[in-house]
Coordinates of C-alpha atoms in Angstrom, one line a residue:
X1 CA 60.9 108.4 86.0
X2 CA 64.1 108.1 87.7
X3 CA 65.5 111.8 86.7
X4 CA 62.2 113.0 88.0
X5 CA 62.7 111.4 91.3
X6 CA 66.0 112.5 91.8
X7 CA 65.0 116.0 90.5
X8 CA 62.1 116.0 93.0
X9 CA 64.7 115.1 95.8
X10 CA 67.4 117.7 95.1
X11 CA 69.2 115.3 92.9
X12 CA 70.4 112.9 95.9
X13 CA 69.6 109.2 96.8
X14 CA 66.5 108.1 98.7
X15 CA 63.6 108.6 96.4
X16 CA 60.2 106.8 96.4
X17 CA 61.3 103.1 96.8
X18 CA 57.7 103.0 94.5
X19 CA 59.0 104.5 91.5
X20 CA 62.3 102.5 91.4
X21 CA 60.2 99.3 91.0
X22 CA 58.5 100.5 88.5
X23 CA 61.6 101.7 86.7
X24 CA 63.5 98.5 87.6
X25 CA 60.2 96.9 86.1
X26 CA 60.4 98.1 83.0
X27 CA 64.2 97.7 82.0
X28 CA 63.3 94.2 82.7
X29 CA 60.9 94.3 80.3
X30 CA 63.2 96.4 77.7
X31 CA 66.2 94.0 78.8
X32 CA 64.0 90.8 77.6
X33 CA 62.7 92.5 74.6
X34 CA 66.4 92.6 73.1
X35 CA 67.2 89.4 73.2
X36 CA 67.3 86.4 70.4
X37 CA 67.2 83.0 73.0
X38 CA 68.0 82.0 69.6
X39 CA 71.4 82.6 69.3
X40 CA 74.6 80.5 71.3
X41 CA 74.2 81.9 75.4
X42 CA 77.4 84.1 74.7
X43 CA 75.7 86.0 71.8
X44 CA 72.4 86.3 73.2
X45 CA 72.6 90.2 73.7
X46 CA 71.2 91.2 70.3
X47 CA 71.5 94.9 70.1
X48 CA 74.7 95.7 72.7
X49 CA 73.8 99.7 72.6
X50 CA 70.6 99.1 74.3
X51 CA 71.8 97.2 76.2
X52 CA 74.3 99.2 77.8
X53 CA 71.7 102.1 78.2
X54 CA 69.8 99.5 80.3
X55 CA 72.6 98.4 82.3
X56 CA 73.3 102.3 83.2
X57 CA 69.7 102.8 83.9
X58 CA 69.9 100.0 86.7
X59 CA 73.2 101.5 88.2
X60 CA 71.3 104.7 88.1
X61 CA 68.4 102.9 90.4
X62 CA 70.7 101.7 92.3
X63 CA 72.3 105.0 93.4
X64 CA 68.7 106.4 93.6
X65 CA 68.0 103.9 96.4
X66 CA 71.0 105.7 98.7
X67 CA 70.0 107.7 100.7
X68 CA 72.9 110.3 101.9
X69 CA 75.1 109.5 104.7
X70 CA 78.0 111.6 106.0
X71 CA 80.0 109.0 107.5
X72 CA 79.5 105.4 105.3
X73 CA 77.8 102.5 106.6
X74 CA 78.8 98.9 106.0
X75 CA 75.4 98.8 103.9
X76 CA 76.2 101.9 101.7
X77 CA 79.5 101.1 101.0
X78 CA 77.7 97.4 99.5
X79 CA 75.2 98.9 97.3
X80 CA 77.9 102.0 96.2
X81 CA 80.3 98.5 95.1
X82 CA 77.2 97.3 93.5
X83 CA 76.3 100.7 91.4
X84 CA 80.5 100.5 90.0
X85 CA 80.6 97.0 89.3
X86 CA 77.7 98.2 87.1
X87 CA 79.3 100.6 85.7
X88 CA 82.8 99.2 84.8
X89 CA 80.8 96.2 83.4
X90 CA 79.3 98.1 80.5
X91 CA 82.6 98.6 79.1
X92 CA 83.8 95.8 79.3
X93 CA 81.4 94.1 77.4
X94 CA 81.3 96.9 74.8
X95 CA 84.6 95.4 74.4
X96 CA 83.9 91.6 74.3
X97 CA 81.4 92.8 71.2
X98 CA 83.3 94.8 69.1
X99 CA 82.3 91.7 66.6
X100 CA 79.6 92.6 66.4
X101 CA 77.7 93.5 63.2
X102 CA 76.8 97.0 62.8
X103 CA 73.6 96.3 61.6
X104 CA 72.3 95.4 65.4
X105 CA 72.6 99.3 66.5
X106 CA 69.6 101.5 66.8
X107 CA 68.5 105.2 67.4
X108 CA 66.8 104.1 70.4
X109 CA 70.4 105.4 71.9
X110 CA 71.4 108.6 70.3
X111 CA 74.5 108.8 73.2
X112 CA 76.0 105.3 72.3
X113 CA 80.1 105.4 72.9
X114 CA 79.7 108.6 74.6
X115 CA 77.4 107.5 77.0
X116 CA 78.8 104.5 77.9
X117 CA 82.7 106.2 78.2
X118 CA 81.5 108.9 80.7
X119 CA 79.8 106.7 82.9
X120 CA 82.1 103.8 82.6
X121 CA 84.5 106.6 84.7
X122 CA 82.1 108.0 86.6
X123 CA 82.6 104.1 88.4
X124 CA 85.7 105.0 89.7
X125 CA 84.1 108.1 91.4
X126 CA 81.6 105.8 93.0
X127 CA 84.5 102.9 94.1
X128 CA 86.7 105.3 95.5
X129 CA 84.1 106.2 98.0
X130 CA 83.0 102.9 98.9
X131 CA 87.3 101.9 99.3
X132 CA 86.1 99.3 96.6
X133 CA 88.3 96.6 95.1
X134 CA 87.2 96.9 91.7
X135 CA 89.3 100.8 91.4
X136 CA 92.2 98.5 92.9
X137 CA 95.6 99.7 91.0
X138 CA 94.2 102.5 89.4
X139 CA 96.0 105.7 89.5
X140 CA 93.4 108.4 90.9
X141 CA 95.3 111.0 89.0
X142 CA 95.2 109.7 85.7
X143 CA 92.0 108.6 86.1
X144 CA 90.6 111.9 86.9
X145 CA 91.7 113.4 83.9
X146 CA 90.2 110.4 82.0
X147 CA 87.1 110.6 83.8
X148 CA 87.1 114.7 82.5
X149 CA 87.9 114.0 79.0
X150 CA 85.2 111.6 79.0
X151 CA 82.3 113.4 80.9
X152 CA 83.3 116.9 79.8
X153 CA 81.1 116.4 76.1
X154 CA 78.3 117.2 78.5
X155 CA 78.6 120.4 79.5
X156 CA 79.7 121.9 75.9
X157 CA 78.4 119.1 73.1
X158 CA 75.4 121.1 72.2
X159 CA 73.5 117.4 71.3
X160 CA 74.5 116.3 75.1
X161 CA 74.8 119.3 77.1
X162 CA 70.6 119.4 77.6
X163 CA 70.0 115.3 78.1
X164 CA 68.9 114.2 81.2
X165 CA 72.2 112.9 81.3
X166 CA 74.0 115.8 81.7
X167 CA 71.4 117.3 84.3
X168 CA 72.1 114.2 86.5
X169 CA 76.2 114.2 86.0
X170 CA 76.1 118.1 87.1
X171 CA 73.7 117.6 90.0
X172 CA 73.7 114.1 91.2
X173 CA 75.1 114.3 95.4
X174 CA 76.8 111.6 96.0
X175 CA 76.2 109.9 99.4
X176 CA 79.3 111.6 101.4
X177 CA 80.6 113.7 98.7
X178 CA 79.9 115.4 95.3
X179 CA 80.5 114.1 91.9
X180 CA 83.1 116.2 91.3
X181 CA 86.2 115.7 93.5
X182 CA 88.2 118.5 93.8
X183 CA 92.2 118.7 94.3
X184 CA 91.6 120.0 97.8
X185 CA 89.9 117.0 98.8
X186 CA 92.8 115.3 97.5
X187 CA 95.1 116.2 99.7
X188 CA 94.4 114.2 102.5
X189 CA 96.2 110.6 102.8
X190 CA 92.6 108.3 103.1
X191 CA 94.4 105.5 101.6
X192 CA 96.7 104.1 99.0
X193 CA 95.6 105.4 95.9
X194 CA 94.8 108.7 97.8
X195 CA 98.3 108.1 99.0
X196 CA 100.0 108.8 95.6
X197 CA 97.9 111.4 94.4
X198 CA 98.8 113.6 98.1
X199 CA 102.5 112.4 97.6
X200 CA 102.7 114.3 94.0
X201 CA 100.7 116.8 93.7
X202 CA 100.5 118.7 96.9
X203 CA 104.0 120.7 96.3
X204 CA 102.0 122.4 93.3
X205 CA 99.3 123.2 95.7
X206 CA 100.1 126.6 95.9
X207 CA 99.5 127.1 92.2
X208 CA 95.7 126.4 93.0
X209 CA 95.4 128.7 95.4
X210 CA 95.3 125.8 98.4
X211 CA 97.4 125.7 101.4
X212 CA 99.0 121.9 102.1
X213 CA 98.7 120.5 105.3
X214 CA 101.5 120.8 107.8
X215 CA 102.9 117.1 107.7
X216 CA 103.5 117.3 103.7
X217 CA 107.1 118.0 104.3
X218 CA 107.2 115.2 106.4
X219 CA 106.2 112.7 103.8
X220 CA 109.7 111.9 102.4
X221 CA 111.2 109.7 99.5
X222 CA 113.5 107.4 100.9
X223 CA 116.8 108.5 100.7
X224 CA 119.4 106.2 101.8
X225 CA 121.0 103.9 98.7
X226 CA 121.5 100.4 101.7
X227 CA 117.7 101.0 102.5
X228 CA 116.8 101.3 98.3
X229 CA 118.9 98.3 98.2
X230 CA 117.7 95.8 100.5
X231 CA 114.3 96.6 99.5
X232 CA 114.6 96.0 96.1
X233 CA 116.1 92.9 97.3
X234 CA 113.2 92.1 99.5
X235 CA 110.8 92.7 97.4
X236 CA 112.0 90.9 94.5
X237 CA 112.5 87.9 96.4
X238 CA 109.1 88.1 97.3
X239 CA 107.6 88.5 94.1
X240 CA 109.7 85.3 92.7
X241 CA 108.3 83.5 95.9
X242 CA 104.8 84.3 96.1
X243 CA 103.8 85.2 92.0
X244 CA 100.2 83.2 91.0
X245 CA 101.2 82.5 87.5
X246 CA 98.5 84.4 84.9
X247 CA 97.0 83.6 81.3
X248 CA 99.2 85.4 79.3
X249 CA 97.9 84.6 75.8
X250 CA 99.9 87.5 74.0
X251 CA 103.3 87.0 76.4
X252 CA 103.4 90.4 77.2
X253 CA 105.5 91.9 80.1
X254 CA 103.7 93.0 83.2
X255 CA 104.8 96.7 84.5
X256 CA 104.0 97.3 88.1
X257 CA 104.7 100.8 90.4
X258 CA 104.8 99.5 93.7
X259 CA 105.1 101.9 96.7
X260 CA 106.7 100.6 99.8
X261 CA 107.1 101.5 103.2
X262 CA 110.5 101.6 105.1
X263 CA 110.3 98.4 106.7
X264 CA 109.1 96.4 102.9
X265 CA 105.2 96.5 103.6
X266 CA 103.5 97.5 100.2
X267 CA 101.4 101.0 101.1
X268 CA 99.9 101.2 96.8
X269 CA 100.2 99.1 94.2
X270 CA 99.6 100.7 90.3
X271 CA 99.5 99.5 86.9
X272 CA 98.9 101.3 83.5
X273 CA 97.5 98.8 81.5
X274 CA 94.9 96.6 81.5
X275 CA 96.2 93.1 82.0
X276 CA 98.8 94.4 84.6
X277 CA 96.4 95.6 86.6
X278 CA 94.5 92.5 86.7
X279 CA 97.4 90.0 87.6
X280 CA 98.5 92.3 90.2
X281 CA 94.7 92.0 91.3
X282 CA 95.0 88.4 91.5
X283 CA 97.8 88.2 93.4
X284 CA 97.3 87.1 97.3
X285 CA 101.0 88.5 98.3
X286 CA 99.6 91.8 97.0
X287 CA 96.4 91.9 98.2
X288 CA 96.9 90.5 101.7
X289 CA 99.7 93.1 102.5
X290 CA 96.9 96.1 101.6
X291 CA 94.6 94.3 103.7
X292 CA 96.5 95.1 106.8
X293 CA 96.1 98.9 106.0
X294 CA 99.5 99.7 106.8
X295 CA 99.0 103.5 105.3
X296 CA 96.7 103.9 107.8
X297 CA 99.1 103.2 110.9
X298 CA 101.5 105.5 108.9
X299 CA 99.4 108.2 108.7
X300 CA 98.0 108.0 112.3
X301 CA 101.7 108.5 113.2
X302 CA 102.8 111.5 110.7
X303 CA 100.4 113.2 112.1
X304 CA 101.1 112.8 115.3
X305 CA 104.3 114.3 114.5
X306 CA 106.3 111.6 112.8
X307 CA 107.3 110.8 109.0
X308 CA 105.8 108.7 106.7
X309 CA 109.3 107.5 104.5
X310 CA 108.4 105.1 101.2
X311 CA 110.0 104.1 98.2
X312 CA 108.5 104.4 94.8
X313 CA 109.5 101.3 92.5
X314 CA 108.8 100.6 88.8
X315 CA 108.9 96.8 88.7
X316 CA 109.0 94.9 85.1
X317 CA 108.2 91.5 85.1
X318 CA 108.4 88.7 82.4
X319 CA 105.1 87.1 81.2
X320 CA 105.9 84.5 83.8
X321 CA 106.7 86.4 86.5
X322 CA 110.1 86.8 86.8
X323 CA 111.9 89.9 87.8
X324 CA 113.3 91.0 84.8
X325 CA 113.9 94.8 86.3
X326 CA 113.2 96.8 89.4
X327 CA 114.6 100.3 89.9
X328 CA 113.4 104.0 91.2
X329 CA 110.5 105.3 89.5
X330 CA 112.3 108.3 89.2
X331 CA 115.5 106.4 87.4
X332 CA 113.2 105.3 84.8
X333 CA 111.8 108.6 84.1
X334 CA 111.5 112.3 83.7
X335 CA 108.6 114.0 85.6
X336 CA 107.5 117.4 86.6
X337 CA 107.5 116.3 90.5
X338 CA 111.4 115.2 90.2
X339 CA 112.4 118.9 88.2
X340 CA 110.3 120.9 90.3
X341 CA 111.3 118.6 93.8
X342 CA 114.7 119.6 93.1
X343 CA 113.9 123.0 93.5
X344 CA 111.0 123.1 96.6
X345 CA 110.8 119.8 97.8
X346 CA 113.4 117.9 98.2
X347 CA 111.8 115.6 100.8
X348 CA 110.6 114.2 97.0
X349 CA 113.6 113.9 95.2
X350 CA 115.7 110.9 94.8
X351 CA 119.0 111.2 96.4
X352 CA 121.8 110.9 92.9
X353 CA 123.6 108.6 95.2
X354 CA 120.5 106.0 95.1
X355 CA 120.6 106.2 91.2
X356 CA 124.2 104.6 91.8
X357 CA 123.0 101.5 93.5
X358 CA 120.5 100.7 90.5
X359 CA 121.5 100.1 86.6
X360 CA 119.2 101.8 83.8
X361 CA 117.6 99.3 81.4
X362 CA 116.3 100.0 78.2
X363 CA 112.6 99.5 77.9
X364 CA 111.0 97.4 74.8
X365 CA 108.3 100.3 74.1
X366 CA 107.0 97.9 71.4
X367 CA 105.0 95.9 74.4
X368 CA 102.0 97.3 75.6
X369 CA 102.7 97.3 79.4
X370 CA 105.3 99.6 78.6
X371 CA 103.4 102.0 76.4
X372 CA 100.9 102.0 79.8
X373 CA 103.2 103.1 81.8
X374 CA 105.0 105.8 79.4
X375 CA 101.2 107.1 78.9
X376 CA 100.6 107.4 82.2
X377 CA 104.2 109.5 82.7
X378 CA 103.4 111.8 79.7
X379 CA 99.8 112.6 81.1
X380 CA 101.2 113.2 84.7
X381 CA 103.6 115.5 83.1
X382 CA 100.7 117.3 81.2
X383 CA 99.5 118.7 84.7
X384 CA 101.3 121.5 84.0
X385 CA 100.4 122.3 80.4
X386 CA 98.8 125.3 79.5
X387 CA 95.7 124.4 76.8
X388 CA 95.3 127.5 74.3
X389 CA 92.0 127.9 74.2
X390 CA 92.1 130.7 71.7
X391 CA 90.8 128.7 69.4
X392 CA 87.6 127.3 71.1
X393 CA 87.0 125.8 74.3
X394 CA 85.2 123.3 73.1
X395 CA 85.2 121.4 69.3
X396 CA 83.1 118.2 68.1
X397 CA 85.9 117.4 65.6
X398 CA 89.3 116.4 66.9
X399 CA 92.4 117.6 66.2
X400 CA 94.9 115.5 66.1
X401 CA 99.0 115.1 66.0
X402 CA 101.5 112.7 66.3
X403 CA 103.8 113.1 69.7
X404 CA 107.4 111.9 69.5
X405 CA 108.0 110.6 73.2
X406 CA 111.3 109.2 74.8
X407 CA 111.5 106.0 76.9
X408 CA 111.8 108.3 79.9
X409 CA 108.7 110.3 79.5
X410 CA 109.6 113.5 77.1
X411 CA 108.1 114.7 74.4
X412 CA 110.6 115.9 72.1
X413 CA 108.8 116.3 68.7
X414 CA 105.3 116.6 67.2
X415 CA 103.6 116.6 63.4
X416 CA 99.8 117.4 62.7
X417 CA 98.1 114.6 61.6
X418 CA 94.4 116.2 60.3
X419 CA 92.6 118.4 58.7
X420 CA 91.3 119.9 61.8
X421 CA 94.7 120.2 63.4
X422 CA 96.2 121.7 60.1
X423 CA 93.0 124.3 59.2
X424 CA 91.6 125.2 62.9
X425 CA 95.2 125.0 64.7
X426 CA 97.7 125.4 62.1
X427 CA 99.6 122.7 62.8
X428 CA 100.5 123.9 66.3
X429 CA 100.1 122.2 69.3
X430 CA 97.7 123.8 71.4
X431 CA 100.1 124.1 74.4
X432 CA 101.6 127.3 75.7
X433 CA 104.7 128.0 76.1
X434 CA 105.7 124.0 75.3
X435 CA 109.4 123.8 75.1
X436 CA 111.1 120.7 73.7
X437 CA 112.6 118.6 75.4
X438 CA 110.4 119.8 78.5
X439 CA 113.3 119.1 80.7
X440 CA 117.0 118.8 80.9
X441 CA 118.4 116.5 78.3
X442 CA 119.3 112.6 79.0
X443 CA 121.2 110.2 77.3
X444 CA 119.7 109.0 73.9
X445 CA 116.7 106.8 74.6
X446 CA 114.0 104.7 72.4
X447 CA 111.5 106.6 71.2
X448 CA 107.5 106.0 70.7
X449 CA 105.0 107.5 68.7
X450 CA 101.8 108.5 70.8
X451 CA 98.5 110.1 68.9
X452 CA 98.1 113.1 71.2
X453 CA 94.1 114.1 70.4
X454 CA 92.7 117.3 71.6
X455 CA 88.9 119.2 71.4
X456 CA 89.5 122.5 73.1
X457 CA 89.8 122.0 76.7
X458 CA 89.5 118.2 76.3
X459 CA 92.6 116.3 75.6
X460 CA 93.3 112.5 75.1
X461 CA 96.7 110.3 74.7
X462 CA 96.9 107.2 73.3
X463 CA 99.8 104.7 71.3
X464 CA 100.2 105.5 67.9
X465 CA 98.8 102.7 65.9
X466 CA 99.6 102.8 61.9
X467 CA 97.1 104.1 59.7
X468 CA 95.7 106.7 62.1

């Protein structure tokens, strides 16, 4: 019913208000018809696949109630927060019920994890849009690429690639924009996730083919060592001052990238893992600073012909909260944006005399907020990669290897892991031209083992857990 709506309205928001009772009417019905009132309240949620398809099928009434706007009202941007809290939900109770038994699955959903994975990112399209808090900390870039490897099934599985699904992922307008943000529209500074994703990316615009605008050159990495300095100093102070202690069950570190502006104001705050995320969500010091939109005021003044200067920081906390390290982003590791800033933009690229006034740590890559972070590093670098493809674009069955990485983000060796990789690849790594290391070499550094797992054009990179 709701396809057919959307369908009948050239796949955009505002269809019969008539028809989305009626839909809403009956996943109330199928909603109720799932459950056991007579299990404990937290198990009541009988068969969790169904129940996720439901939960989607309300987010997608919800978006079918929208009707297009070009410029958001207060009201859209509401019900758009509403349709991605949705969204995120269903995976994270997927995850609160991994317990439970297999039994309580059905065909009635044939799309089960696949399902649920794409839309769980297509959340992040929809908060983005609406500036809403629950994409807070993300990092749009890796995101993006998780939101492809995700989605992508539909438009090559040949079991999902003619669902309704994948006629309403490929079509669907979103109020304002399209489903499928481009790196174009990424490079204009709307805000602070926005923020990092124009910083490092637009000097390999080019290499798509798009112009950057005039003030990129004017966006420019800090670069004297006193101003580095007294920063870090600020901000760590601050941090020790303000912190709102967290339930850290498993005492794991927290990692935080924490962009700052000249004068100490925080301009984006990022995390690569799960739990760091959320603390730095909870914490007022944080929050209240990005309330007062600084990037914004920034960007109203580069272009109007002045800079925007920042510092990039890699903060490591203990599970308590204590500043355990704080240095340049770029200190702690190797990226494409440093090599290649070195060569065209050195507005980007940290001044060696900086790296003086910080000391290098070594990073326990055994905790998990440290394996986030590294991830999120590798996959950043993997921007560049060149997929072969010669061996199909698309393939249902993984292949997959096992990535030796340094602490600093390089991968220096690699071993195939499964049949697939062994008999369709031949135990190569479907990147051309990959040269290891990727860049100049560093001192010796911990190492970590990553499970690097590829389909074609599709890619995924997660820690290497044993018996994988």
């Amino acid at each position: 019913m709701l396809m057919a709506g959307l369908q009948k309205n050239d796949w955009q928001g505002g269809i019969d208000r008539k028809v989305i009772r009626d839909a809403e009417v009956l996943l109330d019905r199928a909603d109720r018809s799932i459950s056991d009132w007579n299990l404990v309240l937290s198990e009541v949620k009988q068969n969790r696949r169904l129940h996720s398809d439901i939960q989607i099928n309300r987010a997608i009434a919800k978006m079918a109630r929208i009707k297009p706007e070009t410029n958001l009202t207060e009201k859209t941007r509401i019900a758009l927060n509403e349709v991605a809290n949705e969204l995120q939900s269903v995976k994270k109770q997927e995850k609160s019920q991994r317990s439970e038994s297999s039994t309580v699955l059905t065909t009635a959903s044939t799309l089960g994890k696949a399902r649920v994975d794409c839309f769980y990112q297509k959340a992040f399209v929809v908060g983005r849009l609406s500036d809403s808090s629950s994409v807070s900390g993300f990092d749009s870039f890796i995101q993006e690429q998780d939101e492809t490897n995700a989605c992508i099934p539909f438009r090559f599985d040949t079991k999902l690639a003619t669902t309704p699904d994948a006629f309403l992922l490929r079509n669907y307008k979103f109020t304002g924009s399209t489903a499928d943000r481009t790196l174009k529209d990424n490079l204009k500074i709307e805000d602070s996730s926005s923020l990092v994703y124009f910083i490092y990316n637009t000097p390999f615009a080019d290499e798509f083919g798009i112009e950057p605008p005039q003030y990129a050159s004017r966006v420019v990495l800090i670069q004297e060592p006193q101003v580095w300095s007294d920063l870090a100093k600020q901000l760590s102070q601050v941090i020790q001052k303000n912190f709102v202690n967290s339930n850290n069950k498993d005492r794991q570190k927290i990692v935080w990238r924490l962009l700052l502006s000249k004068d100490g104001q925080i301009l984006a705050h990022l995390a690569y893992d799960d739990f760091s995320r959320d603390v730095a969500n909870n914490q007022p010091f944080i929050q209240a600073n990005l309330q007062k939109k600084p990037i914004k005021k920034l960007v109203s003044e580069l272009r109007a012909g002045g800079k925007l200067e920042f510092a990039d920081f890699k903060v490591v906390l203990s599970p308590d909260g204590k500043v355990l390290h704080l240095l340049p982003w770029q200190m702690a590791y190797t990226t494409v944006s440093a090599i290649e800033c070195e060569k065209k933009c050195r507005n980007l690229f940290l001044n060696p005399r900086v790296r003086s006034a910080f000391q290098i740590y070594t990073p326990d890559l055994s905790d998990p907020a440290e394996l986030g972070a590294l991830r999120a590093v590798v996959m950043a670098n993997s921007s560049v990669w060149v997929l072969d493809t010669s061996k199909g674009v698309y393939y249902k069955e993984s292949a997959i290897f096992k990535l030796k990485v340094s602490s600093d983000g390089q991968v220096t060796d690699y071993q195939a892991s499964n049949q697939v990789a062994i008999g369709r690849l031949g135990k190569k790594l479907p990147i051309s031209d990959l040269k290891l290391p990727q860049f100049p070499k560093l001192p010796k550094a911990p190492y970590a083992d990553f499970k690097f797992e590829t389909r074609g054009l599709i890619y995924d990179l997660t820690p290497w857990t044993e018996g994988q």
